[in-house]
Amino acid sequence: MRGRSSWQRPSGSFASSTADRVTVRPSRPDTRGLDGILVVAKPSGPTSHDVVALVRRLAATRRVGHGGTLDPFAEGVLPIFLGQATRLVEYHLGDRKGYRATVCFGASSATDDLEGDLTPDERLAPDREIVEAALEGFRGEIRQRPPAYSAVKVAGRRAYALARAGATVELAERTVTIHRMALRSWDGADPSRPIAIIDVECSAGTYIRALARDLGAAVANAAYLGALTRTMSGPFRLDDAVALDGVRAAAAEGPDALRRLLLPVDAGLDAMPQIALTHAEAEDVARGRFIRPAAGVPGGADGGPFRLVDTEGRLVAIGARDGLRLAPTKVLISANASSTPGSDA
């Protein structure tokens, strides 16, 4: 029941009399233009799917997705993509991630985190100096075996489903990159069960639970992940994230308040080359036509993707090179539109 009470529907919020149900038809909020990225500070307890479902309900829109799952016990940055922004999620899936991990030594976990059954390790637990020295072996490109309780598919089934059914799951190693791994603090109050807080910056697809497990093995002890906070997901930072209570308050105020919480649909895509279009070119792209932009293609750029923006700097489409022309691959604005990309105007 961790953290679930805040997700219960308020009592009476949908209650009405028989007469009300017959004669009153509430007006639907105007959620047009809810296109953008909502950076949520996910709390520990709900799943990423729970958070997406809540935002979908509060925003009264079906077009909602997220950029990278967090385990229920984990908290931190969860980018939520609304409306037209859902079409750009794929460009964020490879974003670098940042975490603050609590690694507990002196015991192993069946799931490599605090939710699994723990088995004490009677061997001598490491001290701070030993752990700090071991971190060097985890920096850079490393091989990592995903946890048995993970969403990796084995013969068409999720590994966690097989593990829960009692099957022995041995997943293949994969290559991940640890860009930074540093010891932030150390708690040795219980010498047999010391706790390390470690900051990690890594490539997408890295399992922090596996890092905790393997760090224990590297210091001849057992270890598991006791807590996890995602501090960064690509360009999105925890300091800029909105708590769920803030999202609820904005939704109660109305669509305009929710709109003010959103980042532009192309937020975080600054590394993608940009091509400025004339008004006529933007209209052609909005109709799905190939163009030869007057501004040319950025020097040294490959075949794409490119951000195609109008004269006001608004994203019109994502494009790719096709010979001497640019082909729109994802059009985000309608022809003759005078409002922001994705609007129904």
GROMACS .gro file of C-alpha atoms in nm:
model
  345
    1MET     CA    1   0.000   0.000   0.000
    2ARG     CA    2   0.301   0.229  -0.035
    3GLY     CA    3   0.203   0.570  -0.158
    4ARG     CA    4  -0.135   0.459  -0.284
    5SER     CA    5  -0.358   0.674  -0.063
    6SER     CA    6  -0.281   0.988  -0.267
    7TRP     CA    7  -0.408   0.812  -0.577
    8GLN     CA    8  -0.757   0.741  -0.448
    9ARG     CA    9  -1.040   0.931  -0.613
   10PRO     CA   10  -1.168   1.204  -0.376
   11SER     CA   11  -1.491   1.093  -0.216
   12GLY     CA   12  -1.792   1.266  -0.359
   13SER     CA   13  -1.600   1.422  -0.648
   14PHE     CA   14  -1.831   1.259  -0.900
   15ALA     CA   15  -2.143   1.245  -0.686
   16SER     CA   16  -2.459   1.408  -0.816
   17SER     CA   17  -2.833   1.385  -0.765
   18THR     CA   18  -3.064   1.200  -1.002
   19ALA     CA   19  -3.191   1.533  -1.132
   20ASP     CA   20  -2.836   1.650  -1.197
   21ARG     CA   21  -2.759   1.335  -1.393
   22VAL     CA   22  -3.066   1.391  -1.611
   23THR     CA   23  -3.056   1.765  -1.669
   24VAL     CA   24  -2.694   1.875  -1.634
   25ARG     CA   25  -2.429   1.805  -1.896
   26PRO     CA   26  -2.095   1.950  -1.778
   27SER     CA   27  -1.904   2.130  -2.049
   28ARG     CA   28  -1.586   1.957  -2.155
   29PRO     CA   29  -1.271   2.157  -2.079
   30ASP     CA   30  -1.097   2.306  -2.381
   31THR     CA   31  -0.777   2.101  -2.390
   32ARG     CA   32  -0.684   2.193  -2.746
   33GLY     CA   33  -0.323   2.299  -2.764
   34LEU     CA   34  -0.211   2.076  -2.477
   35ASP     CA   35   0.093   1.983  -2.679
   36GLY     CA   36   0.422   1.974  -2.495
   37ILE     CA   37   0.633   1.805  -2.232
   38LEU     CA   38   0.538   1.792  -1.865
   39VAL     CA   39   0.837   1.706  -1.648
   40VAL     CA   40   0.691   1.529  -1.346
   41ALA     CA   41   0.863   1.454  -1.017
   42LYS     CA   42   0.740   1.097  -0.972
   43PRO     CA   43   0.705   0.993  -0.606
   44SER     CA   44   0.791   0.650  -0.471
   45GLY     CA   45   0.491   0.416  -0.482
   46PRO     CA   46   0.297   0.457  -0.807
   47THR     CA   47   0.419   0.298  -1.129
   48SER     CA   48   0.514   0.509  -1.429
   49HIS     CA   49   0.191   0.387  -1.587
   50ASP     CA   50  -0.003   0.517  -1.285
   51VAL     CA   51   0.148   0.863  -1.336
   52VAL     CA   52   0.071   0.862  -1.708
   53ALA     CA   53  -0.287   0.755  -1.636
   54LEU     CA   54  -0.328   1.036  -1.383
   55VAL     CA   55  -0.194   1.300  -1.623
   56ARG     CA   56  -0.415   1.161  -1.901
   57ARG     CA   57  -0.720   1.200  -1.678
   58LEU     CA   58  -0.627   1.545  -1.548
   59ALA     CA   59  -0.546   1.673  -1.896
   60ALA     CA   60  -0.856   1.508  -2.047
   61THR     CA   61  -0.654   1.382  -2.341
   62ARG     CA   62  -0.570   1.033  -2.461
   63ARG     CA   63  -0.244   1.125  -2.631
   64VAL     CA   64   0.000   1.086  -2.344
   65GLY     CA   65   0.326   0.893  -2.317
   66HIS     CA   66   0.640   0.891  -2.107
   67GLY     CA   67   1.012   0.890  -2.170
   68GLY     CA   68   1.160   0.604  -1.969
   69THR     CA   69   1.004   0.379  -1.705
   70LEU     CA   70   1.087   0.409  -1.336
   71ASP     CA   71   1.032   0.118  -1.097
   72PRO     CA   72   0.749   0.177  -0.846
   73PHE     CA   73   0.989   0.222  -0.551
   74ALA     CA   74   1.197   0.475  -0.748
   75GLU     CA   75   1.127   0.846  -0.764
   76GLY     CA   76   1.244   1.141  -0.970
   77VAL     CA   77   1.230   1.281  -1.321
   78LEU     CA   78   0.960   1.135  -1.545
   79PRO     CA   79   0.904   1.332  -1.868
   80ILE     CA   80   0.542   1.306  -1.981
   81PHE     CA   81   0.467   1.384  -2.346
   82LEU     CA   82   0.125   1.524  -2.438
   83GLY     CA   83  -0.048   1.568  -2.772
   84GLN     CA   84   0.188   1.625  -3.064
   85ALA     CA   85   0.488   1.578  -2.834
   86THR     CA   86   0.409   1.205  -2.819
   87ARG     CA   87   0.533   1.183  -3.177
   88LEU     CA   88   0.878   1.294  -3.067
   89VAL     CA   89   0.928   1.051  -2.778
   90GLU     CA   90   1.150   0.830  -2.994
   91TYR     CA   91   1.413   1.101  -3.009
   92HIS     CA   92   1.446   1.094  -2.629
   93LEU     CA   93   1.471   0.719  -2.576
   94GLY     CA   94   1.850   0.727  -2.602
   95ASP     CA   95   1.891   1.023  -2.365
   96ARG     CA   96   2.159   0.998  -2.098
   97LYS     CA   97   2.020   0.940  -1.748
   98GLY     CA   98   2.131   1.056  -1.403
   99TYR     CA   99   2.055   0.880  -1.073
  100ARG     CA  100   2.121   0.903  -0.701
  101ALA     CA  101   2.138   0.545  -0.577
  102THR     CA  102   2.137   0.409  -0.223
  103VAL     CA  103   2.350   0.093  -0.220
  104CYS     CA  104   2.314  -0.129   0.087
  105PHE     CA  105   2.596  -0.377   0.158
  106GLY     CA  106   2.584  -0.690   0.372
  107ALA     CA  107   2.291  -0.865   0.203
  108SER     CA  108   2.173  -0.975  -0.141
  109SER     CA  109   1.823  -0.941  -0.281
  110ALA     CA  110   1.634  -1.178  -0.509
  111THR     CA  111   1.533  -0.875  -0.718
  112ASP     CA  112   1.856  -0.678  -0.660
  113ASP     CA  113   1.655  -0.410  -0.480
  114LEU     CA  114   1.473  -0.358  -0.152
  115GLU     CA  115   1.155  -0.529  -0.277
  116GLY     CA  116   1.308  -0.877  -0.298
  117ASP     CA  117   1.377  -1.132  -0.024
  118LEU     CA  118   1.707  -1.047   0.145
  119THR     CA  119   1.983  -1.297   0.221
  120PRO     CA  120   2.247  -1.178   0.473
  121ASP     CA  121   2.613  -1.200   0.374
  122GLU     CA  122   2.836  -1.307   0.663
  123ARG     CA  123   3.154  -1.196   0.492
  124LEU     CA  124   3.336  -0.884   0.609
  125ALA     CA  125   3.162  -0.574   0.477
  126PRO     CA  126   3.370  -0.317   0.288
  127ASP     CA  127   3.476   0.022   0.419
  128ARG     CA  128   3.447   0.352   0.235
  129GLU     CA  129   3.796   0.341   0.086
  130ILE     CA  130   3.743  -0.005  -0.063
  131VAL     CA  131   3.415   0.097  -0.226
  132GLU     CA  132   3.558   0.421  -0.364
  133ALA     CA  133   3.848   0.230  -0.519
  134ALA     CA  134   3.608  -0.021  -0.674
  135LEU     CA  135   3.406   0.249  -0.850
  136GLU     CA  136   3.687   0.303  -1.099
  137GLY     CA  137   3.616  -0.037  -1.252
  138PHE     CA  138   3.260   0.069  -1.336
  139ARG     CA  139   3.341   0.388  -1.525
  140GLY     CA  140   3.333   0.392  -1.902
  141GLU     CA  141   3.195   0.117  -2.124
  142ILE     CA  142   3.112  -0.196  -1.925
  143ARG     CA  143   2.930  -0.526  -1.968
  144GLN     CA  144   2.622  -0.568  -1.751
  145ARG     CA  145   2.379  -0.855  -1.695
  146PRO     CA  146   2.021  -0.727  -1.645
  147PRO     CA  147   1.843  -0.842  -1.327
  148ALA     CA  148   1.642  -1.163  -1.350
  149TYR     CA  149   1.340  -0.959  -1.238
  150SER     CA  150   1.336  -0.722  -1.534
  151ALA     CA  151   1.121  -0.651  -1.839
  152VAL     CA  152   1.371  -0.808  -2.079
  153LYS     CA  153   1.197  -1.064  -2.300
  154VAL     CA  154   1.305  -1.429  -2.302
  155ALA     CA  155   1.140  -1.642  -2.572
  156GLY     CA  156   0.855  -1.394  -2.590
  157ARG     CA  157   0.797  -1.368  -2.214
  158ARG     CA  158   0.910  -1.106  -1.966
  159ALA     CA  159   1.200  -1.220  -1.750
  160TYR     CA  160   1.021  -1.114  -1.431
  161ALA     CA  161   0.722  -1.334  -1.519
  162LEU     CA  162   0.951  -1.634  -1.561
  163ALA     CA  163   1.136  -1.555  -1.238
  164ARG     CA  164   0.811  -1.522  -1.043
  165ALA     CA  165   0.703  -1.860  -1.182
  166GLY     CA  166   1.015  -2.016  -1.032
  167ALA     CA  167   1.217  -2.050  -1.352
  168THR     CA  168   1.591  -1.989  -1.349
  169VAL     CA  169   1.654  -1.680  -1.560
  170GLU     CA  170   2.003  -1.607  -1.692
  171LEU     CA  171   1.997  -1.303  -1.918
  172ALA     CA  172   2.265  -1.217  -2.170
  173GLU     CA  173   2.508  -0.941  -2.087
  174ARG     CA  174   2.479  -0.609  -2.266
  175THR     CA  175   2.713  -0.314  -2.311
  176VAL     CA  176   2.629   0.009  -2.128
  177THR     CA  177   2.827   0.324  -2.061
  178ILE     CA  178   2.883   0.478  -1.718
  179HIS     CA  179   2.978   0.839  -1.782
  180ARG     CA  180   3.016   0.924  -1.414
  181MET     CA  181   3.000   0.726  -1.091
  182ALA     CA  182   3.095   0.897  -0.767
  183LEU     CA  183   3.048   0.826  -0.398
  184ARG     CA  184   2.839   1.106  -0.250
  185SER     CA  185   2.814   0.992   0.112
  186TRP     CA  186   2.886   0.695   0.337
  187ASP     CA  187   2.703   0.561   0.642
  188GLY     CA  188   2.908   0.312   0.840
  189ALA     CA  189   2.705   0.331   1.162
  190ASP     CA  190   2.643  -0.045   1.129
  191PRO     CA  191   2.981  -0.184   1.013
  192SER     CA  192   2.818  -0.507   0.896
  193ARG     CA  193   2.557  -0.320   0.687
  194PRO     CA  194   2.718   0.000   0.552
  195ILE     CA  195   2.526   0.219   0.311
  196ALA     CA  196   2.666   0.422   0.022
  197ILE     CA  197   2.492   0.703  -0.166
  198ILE     CA  198   2.627   0.705  -0.521
  199ASP     CA  199   2.568   0.948  -0.806
  200VAL     CA  200   2.554   0.783  -1.148
  201GLU     CA  201   2.533   0.928  -1.498
  202CYS     CA  202   2.484   0.659  -1.759
  203SER     CA  203   2.357   0.558  -2.098
  204ALA     CA  204   1.994   0.463  -2.156
  205GLY     CA  205   1.925   0.099  -2.075
  206THR     CA  206   2.155   0.082  -1.772
  207TYR     CA  207   2.016  -0.110  -1.475
  208ILE     CA  208   2.112   0.065  -1.151
  209ARG     CA  209   1.998  -0.243  -0.958
  210ALA     CA  210   2.259  -0.444  -1.149
  211LEU     CA  211   2.523  -0.180  -1.071
  212ALA     CA  212   2.448  -0.216  -0.698
  213ARG     CA  213   2.462  -0.596  -0.721
  214ASP     CA  214   2.788  -0.595  -0.917
  215LEU     CA  215   2.948  -0.336  -0.690
  216GLY     CA  216   2.891  -0.573  -0.399
  217ALA     CA  217   3.058  -0.855  -0.592
  218ALA     CA  218   3.351  -0.627  -0.677
  219VAL     CA  219   3.424  -0.571  -0.306
  220ALA     CA  220   3.372  -0.939  -0.209
  221ASN     CA  221   3.038  -0.873  -0.044
  222ALA     CA  222   2.669  -0.864  -0.133
  223ALA     CA  223   2.477  -0.547  -0.209
  224TYR     CA  224   2.136  -0.435  -0.329
  225LEU     CA  225   1.963  -0.112  -0.428
  226GLY     CA  226   1.785   0.040  -0.129
  227ALA     CA  227   1.646   0.356  -0.291
  228LEU     CA  228   1.669   0.533  -0.623
  229THR     CA  229   1.607   0.887  -0.747
  230ARG     CA  230   1.637   0.979  -1.112
  231THR     CA  231   1.790   1.326  -1.111
  232MET     CA  232   1.815   1.369  -1.487
  233SER     CA  233   1.660   1.234  -1.805
  234GLY     CA  234   1.844   1.392  -2.097
  235PRO     CA  235   1.786   1.769  -2.073
  236PHE     CA  236   1.517   1.736  -1.806
  237ARG     CA  237   1.628   1.793  -1.447
  238LEU     CA  238   1.469   1.710  -1.112
  239ASP     CA  239   1.504   2.073  -0.997
  240ASP     CA  240   1.268   2.175  -1.278
  241ALA     CA  241   1.017   1.891  -1.232
  242VAL     CA  242   0.660   1.948  -1.111
  243ALA     CA  243   0.523   1.753  -0.815
  244LEU     CA  244   0.198   1.565  -0.872
  245ASP     CA  245   0.018   1.799  -0.631
  246GLY     CA  246   0.125   2.086  -0.856
  247VAL     CA  247  -0.016   1.907  -1.159
  248ARG     CA  248  -0.343   1.843  -0.976
  249ALA     CA  249  -0.367   2.207  -0.868
  250ALA     CA  250  -0.308   2.330  -1.223
  251ALA     CA  251  -0.569   2.088  -1.361
  252ALA     CA  252  -0.822   2.214  -1.107
  253GLU     CA  253  -0.753   2.570  -1.219
  254GLY     CA  254  -0.811   2.485  -1.585
  255PRO     CA  255  -0.640   2.395  -1.916
  256ASP     CA  256  -0.455   2.727  -1.935
  257ALA     CA  257  -0.285   2.655  -1.603
  258LEU     CA  258  -0.183   2.311  -1.727
  259ARG     CA  259  -0.054   2.467  -2.048
  260ARG     CA  260   0.178   2.690  -1.848
  261LEU     CA  261   0.349   2.383  -1.702
  262LEU     CA  262   0.438   2.243  -2.044
  263LEU     CA  263   0.769   2.276  -2.223
  264PRO     CA  264   0.761   2.310  -2.604
  265VAL     CA  265   0.717   1.989  -2.802
  266ASP     CA  266   1.079   2.004  -2.922
  267ALA     CA  267   1.232   2.085  -2.583
  268GLY     CA  268   1.559   1.898  -2.539
  269LEU     CA  269   1.620   1.845  -2.909
  270ASP     CA  270   1.878   2.124  -2.940
  271ALA     CA  271   2.140   1.877  -3.065
  272MET     CA  272   1.923   1.799  -3.369
  273PRO     CA  273   2.022   2.029  -3.659
  274GLN     CA  274   1.768   2.302  -3.728
  275ILE     CA  275   1.662   2.440  -4.066
  276ALA     CA  276   1.469   2.767  -4.088
  277LEU     CA  277   1.191   2.769  -4.347
  278THR     CA  278   1.028   3.056  -4.529
  279HIS     CA  279   0.653   3.094  -4.492
  280ALA     CA  280   0.595   2.928  -4.830
  281GLU     CA  281   0.828   2.639  -4.742
  282ALA     CA  282   0.653   2.587  -4.410
  283GLU     CA  283   0.319   2.570  -4.591
  284ASP     CA  284   0.457   2.312  -4.834
  285VAL     CA  285   0.597   2.102  -4.550
  286ALA     CA  286   0.264   2.125  -4.366
  287ARG     CA  287   0.106   1.969  -4.676
  288GLY     CA  288   0.363   1.690  -4.676
  289ARG     CA  289   0.554   1.819  -4.978
  290PHE     CA  290   0.927   1.781  -5.038
  291ILE     CA  291   1.121   2.109  -5.040
  292ARG     CA  292   1.459   2.255  -5.128
  293PRO     CA  293   1.504   2.504  -4.843
  294ALA     CA  294   1.640   2.845  -4.938
  295ALA     CA  295   1.846   2.839  -4.618
  296GLY     CA  296   2.017   2.521  -4.732
  297VAL     CA  297   2.111   2.225  -4.516
  298PRO     CA  298   2.356   2.273  -4.224
  299GLY     CA  299   2.712   2.203  -4.329
  300GLY     CA  300   2.835   1.861  -4.231
  301ALA     CA  301   2.487   1.740  -4.144
  302ASP     CA  302   2.400   1.385  -4.243
  303GLY     CA  303   2.068   1.261  -4.374
  304GLY     CA  304   1.875   1.373  -4.070
  305PRO     CA  305   1.665   1.402  -3.875
  306PHE     CA  306   1.633   1.780  -3.889
  307ARG     CA  307   1.409   2.020  -3.701
  308LEU     CA  308   1.217   2.229  -3.953
  309VAL     CA  309   1.100   2.557  -3.800
  310ASP     CA  310   0.893   2.846  -3.933
  311THR     CA  311   0.980   3.215  -3.937
  312GLU     CA  312   0.882   3.244  -3.569
  313GLY     CA  313   1.101   2.953  -3.465
  314ARG     CA  314   0.810   2.714  -3.408
  315LEU     CA  315   0.857   2.348  -3.495
  316VAL     CA  316   0.674   2.263  -3.816
  317ALA     CA  317   0.805   1.914  -3.880
  318ILE     CA  318   1.088   1.668  -3.849
  319GLY     CA  319   1.255   1.612  -4.185
  320ALA     CA  320   1.515   1.396  -4.355
  321ARG     CA  321   1.739   1.452  -4.656
  322ASP     CA  322   1.621   1.293  -4.980
  323GLY     CA  323   1.886   1.363  -5.240
  324LEU     CA  324   1.890   1.741  -5.287
  325ARG     CA  325   1.553   1.778  -5.116
  326LEU     CA  326   1.414   1.756  -4.764
  327ALA     CA  327   1.130   1.516  -4.695
  328PRO     CA  328   0.895   1.587  -4.400
  329THR     CA  329   0.873   1.268  -4.194
  330LYS     CA  330   0.665   1.397  -3.901
  331VAL     CA  331   0.444   1.699  -3.970
  332LEU     CA  332   0.333   1.879  -3.653
  333ILE     CA  333   0.134   2.173  -3.789
  334SER     CA  334  -0.161   2.199  -4.025
  335ALA     CA  335  -0.147   2.402  -4.344
  336ASN     CA  336  -0.241   2.771  -4.301
  337ALA     CA  337  -0.221   2.728  -3.922
  338SER     CA  338  -0.164   3.054  -3.742
  339SER     CA  339  -0.138   2.909  -3.390
  340THR     CA  340   0.124   2.696  -3.227
  341PRO     CA  341   0.219   2.361  -3.383
  342GLY     CA  342  -0.034   2.092  -3.313
  343SER     CA  343  -0.326   2.326  -3.253
  344ASP     CA  344  -0.664   2.259  -3.413
  345ALA     CA  345  -0.697   2.619  -3.523
   0.00000   0.00000   0.00000
